[in-house]
Structure formats: structure tokens, C-alpha cells
Amino acid sequence: MSSHGAPIPMTAHPGAPLSGQADVPGDKSISHRSLILGALSVGETTVEGLLEGQDVLDTAKAMQAFGAEVQRDDDGTWHIHGVGVGGFAEPDQVIDCGNSGTGVRLIMGAMASSPITATFTGDASLNGRPMARITDPIALFGAQSYGRSGGRLPMTITGAVDPVPVRYTVPMPSAQVKSAVLLAGLNAPGETVVIEKEATRDHTERMLAGFGAEISVEETIEGRVITLKGQPELNAQHIVVPRDPSSAAFPVCAALVTPGSDVLVPNIGLNPTRAGLYTTLQEMGADLTFENPREEGGEPVADLRARHSPNMQGITVPPDRAASMIDEYPVLSVVAAFAHGVTEMPGVKELRVKESDRIAAMAEGLRANGVTVEDGPDWWNVTGLGPDGVPGGGTCRSFLDHRIAMSFMVMGLGAQNPVSVDDGGPIATSFPIFEGLIGGLGGRIERTGG
Ligand code: S3P
């Protein structure tokens, strides 16, 4: 089942080279944060380039339920009239975050230090994901949570009446957990300190500073120590959302594995906490260039150019790079199938608790298409079959996971035979224009039944 409707089976057909320009949508992480921080600010925040995927639309609706005014202009600019830090109203309806772990976890953090109660739910994927990683730290502020067994949604949270600031070391590499604690810290008096042993995407820190919070980051032997002064007045901002490097990965990787391809993906944010895939692809020998590198809104940006790359070699991806490419392992595993030799991906336990168990989902579909995969609790290896050697011809389950569905569509474009997914519906959560964009490059993806 797709997250919001009947399954949409899809098939990607090989044979057509991809060429031209791929304009990918806005960054999902920054889009969620724009809405939430806009809702916690005083005045009107305007957002250009917001990702209008279902995940982000669900967060927009949630911010309305907490009392912010959220509107979209005909020209695509979003306007958020915030309620200020501590100003969230109690929602009079259940908050449905759909498929989005980022949405629900950040919002739970943002309301945890306000004296209101809210109930959260999601689709079957989200309701199976662990939430103790959020409820544990927000309990330290004084919030109470009542969820299903295993700390899962649906869940009701009552925020702290008298929140206290916390010092919290994030036990797993997770930007969602780090961000939830920082957002909870906004309405606590004094300093909230969050320590992460491994650096994860730092959009929350950058954006909090941009909205006027007092926040500092120190690299120490303990890790990255982030200190936030509570109860600031956040000032409304004008935000231009950069394009999503995680979405760019799909047309880039499709070009690398499809003979005759040459694709330009302009204006991609290459924040080092997000760009690990591109380093990895270059190490594998991908024909990938960064054209016109520049800075925009304090973030490094470049136009990515990817051409068919028949000489890629498998590598061992360094585990300390995992956080900077955590969403890109599914599509990397597809590229690995078209490389020579084995690609080893160690240190990736977090992949098992994403929208799906991404190691299991990719292993099942890769095997169904003739590719050898070995896996363990926190690692997996893919044996490459070379640029012309991937049989394809299989049908894969997408497990309500947009990135699984798109990864197998990429595989079908370069394989010997078409590749199908049982449900491409979840693609709309993060990349609603995916099929049209691939079609515009000359690739053939078809809806096949339903
Ligand atoms: C995200 C953090 C990552 C990532 C997700 C977006 C964010 O999740 O997988 O797609 O915007 O903070 P984790 O925090 O679970 O690693």
C-alpha cells in the first residue's frame, strides 16, 4: 500500500540513455525545519523552494494544528505566521505525520516543553518505527509519553509544565534525535546541551542561528557539543530552500548506470554533513563533476554533472562516512551492482530502522534481480556484475519506502531487463516529480496496473 492510497505498481525499462537537465525539488530536511521554526517564530516567515512532498505537507498541517497560520501563494511561496517559542496551542485533533519520521520526531521535540497534550500517529511504516529515542530525552525535560509497546506510535505526549534544561548525549548517530532535543530546549530556561559523538546533518543548528537563537558548537574529545540558550525570541526569516542532495542522488545514479547518459543536476546543496555519497561515487570511479561550485545562503552549492560510468570499482565505504550519506545507501547499492568487484558497507545499523529495514528491503529486491548480497546486523556487501551484467527482470517490494522504490527504478533503467516495484506511491513523500523528471531525461518509467 502507498502511504495515502492504493498501491501504484511501476516498471522501469532499460535502453534509453538519459540526457539533459534534472531540476530536483527542495531539501526535505530543511523544508520540515523551515515550517517548524517558522511556526515557533514571531512574525511572518516566507519560504521559497519548499519541498511539496507529502511528508512536508503533513508537517505544514501539523503546524496549523498547533496554532500557526500556514499558507501557500499561487507562485509557490509559503507564508508561516508563527506563534513564538512557547506559544503552541493544544491541537484538537490527532496529528497524522503520514510516513515521516523527521516530521513526527521534530514536532514531538518542539511541543515537549509546552504544557499541552498531543496525540501522534502515522502510516504503517511510521507506526512501526522506534520513538523511545525521542521519548527518553524529552522525559528529561519533564514531558510524559504514552505509546504502544516498543515505544511506537500512536502515542500521546504531554509536554512539561515547568521544563528544565538538559544535557544529553545522543546514543545513536541521528539528526532527528539531536534536533528534537534542541527544539525541546527552546522553551526550557537556561542552557540545553546536546552532545553527538558523530557529526550528523547540521541544518537545525544552522537554522536556529539564522532565526536568532544563541547557539554554539564546539568540537571536543567527547564529540560535537551544541549549546543552546533557552527561551529566545526567534525572528521570522525569508528562507530559500536549497535543492535536495538526497533526491539528486537518483538522477545522478541513474545516469551513472545507464549507457550513453549525460545529465546535469543544477544547484545542489553540498553541505559536508550530507555529501558523503558523492565522495563515495568519485572514489568508485564515477564520472561525476562538480561544476560552478559556489556558496548560497551559507551552504556550499554546485551543479552536478554525471555521465555513464562503465569502469566503477567496488570499495569499502568508511563507516565514519555513514551519517553523511545515510539516506543514499539504497541507491548506492544499486550502483554497486553495476560496478566491478564487491562494495562493502559497514557500520550502518541505523538503516534497519528507516522507513523500512533498508538493508533487508534492498537485499530482497537486488537478489530478485540477480544480484548477490550478503548482510549482517550492521553491514552489507553487494557483489558487482559490471556495467552490462545486471540481469533485472524482477519485481521488488518497496515496503512503504520512497527511497527503496526509486532505487529499484534506477536499477531498471540500466539493467538487461525491466525492473518493477509493487508500489511506487511512497515516492510522492519526498520526490513527487520523480517519474516526470526521469521521463524528461528520456528514461522510461511506467505505471503498470493497479
Ligand atoms: C533526517 C535525519 C536522518 C535521515 C532523514 C532526515 C533529518 O534520520 O535519515 O531522512 O532531517 O534530520 P536519522 O536522524 O534517523 O538518522
Coordinates of C-alpha atoms and ligand atoms in Angstrom, one line a residue:
M1 CA 0.0 0.0 0.0
S2 CA 1.2 3.5 -0.7
S3 CA 1.1 5.8 2.3
H4 CA -2.0 7.7 1.2
G5 CA -3.9 5.4 -1.2
A6 CA -4.0 2.3 -3.3
P7 CA -0.7 0.7 -4.4
I8 CA 0.9 2.1 -7.6
P9 CA 2.9 -0.6 -9.3
M10 CA 5.7 0.8 -11.5
T11 CA 8.2 -0.6 -14.0
A12 CA 11.5 1.0 -15.2
H13 CA 12.6 -0.1 -18.7
P14 CA 16.2 -0.2 -19.9
G15 CA 17.5 1.0 -23.2
A16 CA 17.2 4.8 -23.3
P17 CA 20.2 7.0 -22.5
L18 CA 19.4 9.8 -20.1
S19 CA 20.3 13.3 -21.1
G20 CA 19.5 16.9 -20.2
Q21 CA 18.9 18.8 -17.0
A22 CA 17.3 17.4 -13.9
D23 CA 15.7 20.1 -11.6
V24 CA 15.2 18.2 -8.3
P25 CA 12.9 19.6 -5.6
G26 CA 13.8 21.3 -2.4
D27 CA 15.6 19.7 0.5
K28 CA 13.3 17.7 2.7
S29 CA 15.2 18.2 6.0
I30 CA 15.4 22.0 5.5
S31 CA 11.7 22.1 4.4
H32 CA 10.5 20.5 7.6
R33 CA 12.7 22.7 9.7
S34 CA 11.5 25.9 7.9
L35 CA 7.9 25.1 8.8
I36 CA 8.6 24.2 12.4
L37 CA 11.0 27.1 13.1
G38 CA 8.7 29.5 11.2
A39 CA 5.8 28.3 13.5
L40 CA 8.0 29.0 16.6
S41 CA 8.9 32.5 15.4
V42 CA 7.4 35.8 15.9
G43 CA 6.2 37.4 12.6
E44 CA 5.8 36.0 9.1
T45 CA 8.4 33.6 7.7
T46 CA 8.4 33.1 4.0
V47 CA 9.8 30.1 2.3
E48 CA 10.8 29.7 -1.4
G49 CA 11.5 26.3 -2.9
L50 CA 9.8 24.3 -0.1
L51 CA 9.5 20.6 -1.0
E52 CA 5.8 20.0 -1.6
G53 CA 6.1 16.3 -0.9
Q54 CA 3.5 14.6 1.3
D55 CA 5.9 14.4 4.3
V56 CA 6.4 18.1 4.4
L57 CA 2.7 18.8 3.7
D58 CA 1.9 16.7 6.7
T59 CA 4.3 18.9 8.8
A60 CA 2.6 22.0 7.4
K61 CA -0.8 20.7 8.5
A62 CA 0.6 19.8 11.9
M63 CA 1.9 23.3 12.4
Q64 CA -1.6 24.6 11.7
A65 CA -3.0 22.3 14.3
F66 CA -0.5 23.7 16.8
G67 CA -1.8 27.2 16.1
A68 CA 0.5 28.6 13.4
E69 CA -1.0 30.1 10.2
V70 CA 0.5 28.4 7.1
Q71 CA -0.4 29.4 3.6
R72 CA 0.9 28.8 0.1
D73 CA 0.8 31.6 -2.6
D74 CA -0.1 30.8 -6.1
D75 CA 3.6 31.4 -7.0
G76 CA 4.7 28.6 -4.6
T77 CA 5.9 30.9 -1.8
W78 CA 4.9 29.6 1.6
H79 CA 3.9 32.0 4.5
I80 CA 4.1 31.0 8.1
H81 CA 2.7 33.3 10.8
G82 CA 4.4 31.9 13.9
V83 CA 3.2 31.7 17.5
G84 CA 6.5 32.3 19.1
V85 CA 8.6 30.0 21.3
G86 CA 6.3 28.5 24.0
G87 CA 3.2 29.6 22.0
F88 CA 2.0 26.3 20.7
A89 CA -1.8 25.7 21.2
E90 CA -3.1 22.3 22.1
P91 CA -4.3 20.6 18.9
D92 CA -7.9 19.5 18.9
Q93 CA -7.2 16.6 16.5
V94 CA -4.8 13.7 16.2
I95 CA -1.6 14.7 14.4
D96 CA -1.1 12.4 11.5
C97 CA 2.5 12.6 10.2
G98 CA 2.0 10.1 7.5
N99 CA 5.3 8.4 6.5
S100 CA 7.6 11.0 8.1
G101 CA 9.9 10.1 10.9
T102 CA 11.6 13.5 10.6
G103 CA 8.2 15.3 10.9
V104 CA 6.9 13.4 13.9
R105 CA 10.2 13.3 15.8
L106 CA 10.9 17.0 15.3
I107 CA 7.4 18.0 16.2
M108 CA 7.4 15.8 19.3
G109 CA 10.6 17.6 20.4
A110 CA 9.1 21.1 19.6
M111 CA 6.0 20.5 21.8
A112 CA 7.7 18.6 24.6
S113 CA 8.4 21.7 26.7
S114 CA 5.0 23.3 26.4
P115 CA 2.1 22.4 28.8
I116 CA -0.1 20.9 26.2
T117 CA -1.1 17.3 25.1
A118 CA -1.0 16.0 21.6
T119 CA -1.5 12.6 20.1
F120 CA 0.6 11.5 17.1
T121 CA 0.0 8.8 14.5
G122 CA 1.3 7.8 11.1
D123 CA 1.1 5.2 8.4
A124 CA 2.0 1.5 8.9
S125 CA 5.7 2.3 8.3
L126 CA 5.9 5.2 10.7
N127 CA 3.8 3.4 13.4
G128 CA 6.4 0.6 13.4
R129 CA 9.4 2.8 14.0
P130 CA 11.1 3.4 17.3
M131 CA 10.1 6.5 19.2
A132 CA 11.9 5.8 22.5
R133 CA 14.8 7.6 21.1
I134 CA 12.7 10.8 21.4
T135 CA 10.6 10.0 24.4
D136 CA 13.7 9.2 26.5
P137 CA 15.3 12.6 26.2
I138 CA 12.1 14.6 26.3
A139 CA 11.3 12.9 29.6
L140 CA 14.3 14.6 31.0
F141 CA 12.7 18.0 30.2
G142 CA 9.6 16.8 32.1
A143 CA 7.4 15.5 29.2
Q144 CA 5.3 12.4 29.6
S145 CA 4.6 9.9 26.8
Y146 CA 2.1 7.1 26.5
G147 CA 2.6 5.0 23.4
R148 CA 2.2 1.4 22.2
S149 CA 4.5 -1.4 23.1
G150 CA 8.1 -0.9 22.0
G151 CA 7.7 2.9 22.2
R152 CA 5.7 3.0 19.0
L153 CA 3.0 5.3 17.6
P154 CA 0.2 6.1 18.1
M155 CA 1.4 8.0 21.1
T156 CA 0.2 10.8 23.3
I157 CA 2.7 13.3 24.7
T158 CA 2.0 15.7 27.5
G159 CA 4.6 18.5 27.5
A160 CA 6.4 19.7 30.6
V161 CA 4.7 22.3 32.7
D162 CA 7.9 23.6 34.2
P163 CA 10.6 22.4 31.7
V164 CA 14.2 22.1 32.9
P165 CA 17.1 22.3 30.5
V166 CA 19.1 19.1 29.9
R167 CA 22.5 17.9 29.0
Y168 CA 22.1 14.9 26.6
T169 CA 24.5 12.7 24.7
V170 CA 22.7 11.3 21.7
P171 CA 23.1 7.5 21.8
M172 CA 22.9 6.8 18.1
P173 CA 24.0 9.0 15.1
S174 CA 20.7 10.7 14.5
A175 CA 20.0 14.3 13.4
Q176 CA 16.3 13.7 14.2
V177 CA 17.1 13.0 17.8
K178 CA 19.6 15.8 18.1
S179 CA 17.1 18.2 16.6
A180 CA 14.2 17.0 18.8
V181 CA 16.3 17.7 21.9
L182 CA 17.3 21.2 20.6
L183 CA 13.7 22.1 19.8
A184 CA 12.6 21.0 23.2
G185 CA 15.4 23.1 24.7
L186 CA 14.0 26.2 23.0
N187 CA 11.2 26.5 25.6
A188 CA 13.3 25.5 28.7
P189 CA 15.0 28.2 30.7
G190 CA 18.9 28.1 30.8
E191 CA 21.2 26.1 28.6
T192 CA 20.4 22.9 26.9
V193 CA 23.5 21.0 25.8
V194 CA 23.4 18.2 23.2
I195 CA 26.4 16.1 22.5
E196 CA 26.8 14.0 19.4
K197 CA 29.7 11.6 19.1
E198 CA 29.5 11.5 15.3
A199 CA 28.5 14.6 13.3
T200 CA 25.1 14.3 11.6
R201 CA 23.4 16.8 9.4
D202 CA 23.6 20.2 11.0
H203 CA 20.6 22.1 9.5
T204 CA 18.9 22.6 12.8
E205 CA 22.0 24.3 14.3
R206 CA 22.5 26.5 11.3
M207 CA 18.8 27.4 11.0
L208 CA 18.4 28.1 14.7
A209 CA 21.3 30.5 14.5
G210 CA 19.7 32.1 11.4
F211 CA 16.4 32.6 13.3
G212 CA 18.4 34.4 16.0
A213 CA 18.8 31.8 18.7
E214 CA 22.1 31.8 20.8
I215 CA 23.6 28.5 19.8
S216 CA 27.3 27.4 19.7
V217 CA 29.0 24.3 18.5
E218 CA 32.3 23.1 19.9
E219 CA 34.4 20.1 18.7
T220 CA 35.7 18.3 21.8
I221 CA 37.1 14.9 22.6
E222 CA 33.5 14.0 23.7
G223 CA 32.2 14.9 20.3
R224 CA 30.3 17.9 18.9
V225 CA 29.0 19.8 21.9
I226 CA 26.0 22.0 21.0
T227 CA 24.8 24.6 23.5
L228 CA 21.5 26.4 23.1
K229 CA 20.3 29.2 25.3
G230 CA 16.6 28.6 26.0
Q231 CA 13.6 30.9 25.6
P232 CA 14.9 33.1 22.8
E233 CA 12.7 35.2 20.7
L234 CA 13.0 33.7 17.2
N235 CA 12.7 36.2 14.4
A236 CA 10.8 35.4 11.2
Q237 CA 13.1 34.7 8.3
H238 CA 13.0 34.6 4.5
I239 CA 14.3 31.1 3.5
V240 CA 15.3 29.9 0.1
V241 CA 15.4 26.1 0.4
P242 CA 18.4 24.5 -1.5
R243 CA 17.7 21.5 -3.7
D244 CA 17.9 18.1 -2.0
P245 CA 21.2 16.2 -2.4
S246 CA 19.4 13.0 -1.4
S247 CA 16.9 13.5 -4.2
A248 CA 19.7 14.5 -6.7
A249 CA 21.2 11.1 -6.0
F250 CA 18.5 9.3 -8.1
P251 CA 19.1 11.1 -11.4
V252 CA 22.8 11.1 -10.8
C253 CA 23.0 7.4 -10.1
A254 CA 20.6 6.7 -13.0
A255 CA 23.0 8.5 -15.3
L256 CA 26.0 6.5 -14.0
V257 CA 24.4 3.1 -14.7
T258 CA 22.6 3.9 -18.0
P259 CA 24.7 3.6 -21.1
G260 CA 25.0 6.8 -23.1
S261 CA 23.8 9.1 -20.3
D262 CA 25.0 12.7 -19.6
V263 CA 22.9 14.5 -17.0
L264 CA 23.2 17.9 -15.3
V265 CA 21.6 18.3 -11.9
P266 CA 22.0 22.0 -11.1
N267 CA 22.1 23.9 -7.7
I268 CA 22.6 21.0 -5.3
G269 CA 23.4 21.8 -1.7
L270 CA 26.6 20.0 -0.8
N271 CA 26.8 20.6 3.0
P272 CA 29.6 18.2 4.1
T273 CA 27.2 16.6 6.5
R274 CA 25.1 15.5 3.5
A275 CA 27.5 14.9 0.7
G276 CA 29.1 11.5 1.5
L277 CA 27.5 9.7 -1.4
Y278 CA 29.3 11.9 -3.9
T279 CA 32.7 11.4 -2.3
T280 CA 32.0 7.6 -2.4
L281 CA 30.9 7.7 -6.0
Q282 CA 34.1 9.5 -7.0
E283 CA 36.2 7.0 -5.1
M284 CA 34.5 4.3 -7.1
G285 CA 35.5 6.0 -10.3
A286 CA 32.2 7.6 -11.3
D287 CA 32.3 10.2 -14.0
L288 CA 30.9 12.9 -11.7
T289 CA 31.9 16.5 -11.8
F290 CA 31.0 19.5 -9.6
E291 CA 30.6 22.4 -11.9
N292 CA 30.3 26.1 -10.9
P293 CA 31.0 25.5 -7.1
R294 CA 29.7 28.4 -5.1
E295 CA 28.2 29.4 -1.7
E296 CA 24.5 30.2 -1.4
G297 CA 22.8 31.1 1.9
G298 CA 26.0 30.0 3.8
E299 CA 25.8 26.5 2.2
P300 CA 28.2 25.1 -0.5
V301 CA 26.3 24.5 -3.7
A302 CA 27.4 23.1 -7.1
D303 CA 25.9 21.8 -10.4
L304 CA 26.4 18.1 -10.6
R305 CA 27.2 16.5 -13.9
A306 CA 27.0 12.7 -14.2
R307 CA 27.8 10.6 -17.2
H308 CA 27.6 6.9 -17.8
S309 CA 30.5 5.2 -15.9
P310 CA 31.3 1.7 -17.1
N311 CA 34.6 1.4 -15.1
M312 CA 33.4 1.8 -11.5
Q313 CA 35.1 -0.4 -8.9
G314 CA 33.6 -1.6 -5.6
I315 CA 35.1 0.0 -2.4
T316 CA 34.7 -0.3 1.3
V317 CA 32.7 2.7 2.4
P318 CA 34.3 4.1 5.6
P319 CA 31.8 3.7 8.5
D320 CA 32.6 7.2 9.7
R321 CA 31.1 8.5 6.5
A322 CA 27.7 6.7 7.1
A323 CA 25.9 9.6 8.7
S324 CA 26.7 11.9 5.8
M325 CA 25.1 9.6 3.3
I326 CA 22.6 7.5 5.4
D327 CA 19.7 8.0 3.1
E328 CA 21.8 7.2 0.0
Y329 CA 22.8 3.6 0.8
P330 CA 19.9 2.1 -1.1
V331 CA 20.8 3.8 -4.4
L332 CA 24.5 3.2 -3.7
S333 CA 23.8 -0.5 -3.5
V334 CA 22.2 -0.3 -7.0
V335 CA 25.3 1.5 -8.4
A336 CA 27.4 -1.1 -6.6
A337 CA 25.6 -3.8 -8.7
F338 CA 26.9 -2.1 -11.9
A339 CA 30.5 -1.8 -10.6
H340 CA 33.3 -4.3 -10.7
G341 CA 34.1 -6.2 -7.5
V342 CA 32.5 -6.0 -4.1
T343 CA 31.2 -2.9 -2.4
E344 CA 31.3 -3.2 1.4
M345 CA 29.1 -1.0 3.6
P346 CA 29.9 -1.5 7.3
G347 CA 28.6 0.5 10.3
V348 CA 25.1 1.1 9.1
K349 CA 22.8 -0.3 11.8
E350 CA 20.6 2.8 11.5
L351 CA 19.5 1.6 8.0
R352 CA 17.4 -1.1 9.7
V353 CA 15.1 1.5 11.4
K354 CA 14.3 3.8 8.5
E355 CA 11.0 4.0 6.6
S356 CA 11.7 0.3 6.1
D357 CA 14.6 -2.0 7.1
R358 CA 16.6 -0.7 4.2
I359 CA 19.2 -3.5 4.2
A360 CA 16.5 -6.2 4.2
A361 CA 14.4 -4.4 1.6
M362 CA 17.3 -3.7 -0.8
A363 CA 18.8 -7.2 -0.3
E364 CA 15.5 -8.8 -1.2
G365 CA 15.0 -6.8 -4.4
L366 CA 18.6 -7.0 -5.5
R367 CA 18.5 -10.7 -5.2
A368 CA 15.2 -10.9 -7.1
N369 CA 17.1 -9.2 -9.9
G370 CA 20.1 -11.5 -10.0
V371 CA 22.5 -9.6 -7.7
T372 CA 24.4 -11.2 -4.8
V373 CA 24.0 -9.5 -1.4
E374 CA 25.4 -10.6 2.0
D375 CA 24.3 -8.9 5.1
G376 CA 24.6 -8.8 8.9
P377 CA 23.1 -6.7 11.7
D378 CA 25.0 -3.6 10.8
W379 CA 26.7 -4.3 7.4
W380 CA 26.0 -5.4 3.9
N381 CA 28.1 -6.3 0.8
V382 CA 27.0 -6.1 -2.8
T383 CA 28.9 -8.0 -5.5
G384 CA 29.1 -6.0 -8.7
L385 CA 28.3 -7.6 -12.0
G386 CA 29.9 -4.9 -14.2
P387 CA 28.2 -2.2 -16.3
D388 CA 26.3 -4.7 -18.6
G389 CA 25.9 -7.6 -16.2
V390 CA 22.8 -6.8 -14.1
P391 CA 20.0 -9.2 -15.2
G392 CA 17.0 -7.3 -13.8
G393 CA 13.6 -8.8 -14.7
G394 CA 12.4 -9.0 -11.1
T395 CA 9.6 -7.4 -9.1
C396 CA 10.6 -5.7 -5.8
R397 CA 8.6 -4.8 -2.7
S398 CA 9.0 -1.1 -1.7
F399 CA 7.8 -1.6 1.9
L400 CA 6.2 1.9 2.0
D401 CA 9.7 3.4 1.5
H402 CA 10.2 6.1 -1.2
R403 CA 13.9 5.5 -1.4
I404 CA 13.5 1.8 -1.9
A405 CA 11.0 2.3 -4.8
M406 CA 13.2 5.0 -6.5
S407 CA 16.4 2.9 -6.1
F408 CA 14.8 -0.1 -8.0
M409 CA 13.5 2.3 -10.7
V410 CA 17.1 3.4 -11.2
M411 CA 18.2 -0.2 -11.5
G412 CA 15.6 -0.9 -14.2
L413 CA 17.0 1.9 -16.3
G414 CA 20.4 0.3 -16.6
A415 CA 19.7 -3.4 -16.3
Q416 CA 19.3 -6.0 -19.0
N417 CA 15.6 -6.4 -18.4
P418 CA 12.9 -4.1 -16.8
V419 CA 12.6 -3.9 -13.0
S420 CA 9.2 -3.4 -11.2
V421 CA 8.1 -2.3 -7.8
D422 CA 4.9 -3.3 -6.2
D423 CA 4.1 0.2 -5.0
G424 CA 5.7 3.5 -6.2
G425 CA 3.2 5.5 -4.3
P426 CA 5.5 6.4 -1.4
I427 CA 7.8 8.3 -3.9
A428 CA 5.4 11.2 -3.5
T429 CA 6.5 11.6 0.1
S430 CA 9.8 13.2 -0.9
F431 CA 10.1 13.4 -4.8
P432 CA 6.6 13.9 -6.2
I433 CA 8.0 14.8 -9.7
F434 CA 10.3 11.8 -9.9
E435 CA 8.5 10.0 -12.8
G436 CA 8.2 13.1 -14.9
L437 CA 11.8 14.2 -14.2
I438 CA 13.2 10.8 -15.3
G439 CA 10.8 10.9 -18.3
G440 CA 12.1 14.3 -19.3
L441 CA 15.6 12.9 -19.4
G442 CA 14.5 10.2 -21.8
G443 CA 14.1 7.4 -19.3
R444 CA 11.1 5.1 -19.4
I445 CA 9.2 4.5 -16.1
E446 CA 5.6 3.3 -16.5
R447 CA 2.7 2.7 -14.1
T448 CA 1.9 -0.9 -14.6
G449 CA -1.6 -1.9 -13.4
G450 CA -3.5 -1.1 -10.3
Ligands
S3P1 C1 16.9 13.5 8.9 C2 17.7 12.7 9.6 C3 18.0 11.3 9.2 C4 17.6 11.0 7.8 C5 16.2 11.5 7.5 C6 16.2 13.0 7.6 C7 16.6 14.9 9.3 O1 17.4 10.4 10.1 O2 17.6 9.6 7.6 O3 15.8 11.2 6.2 O4 16.1 15.7 8.6 O5 17.0 15.2 10.5 P1 18.0 10.0 11.5 O6 18.0 11.1 12.4 O7 17.1 8.8 11.9 O8 19.4 9.5 11.1

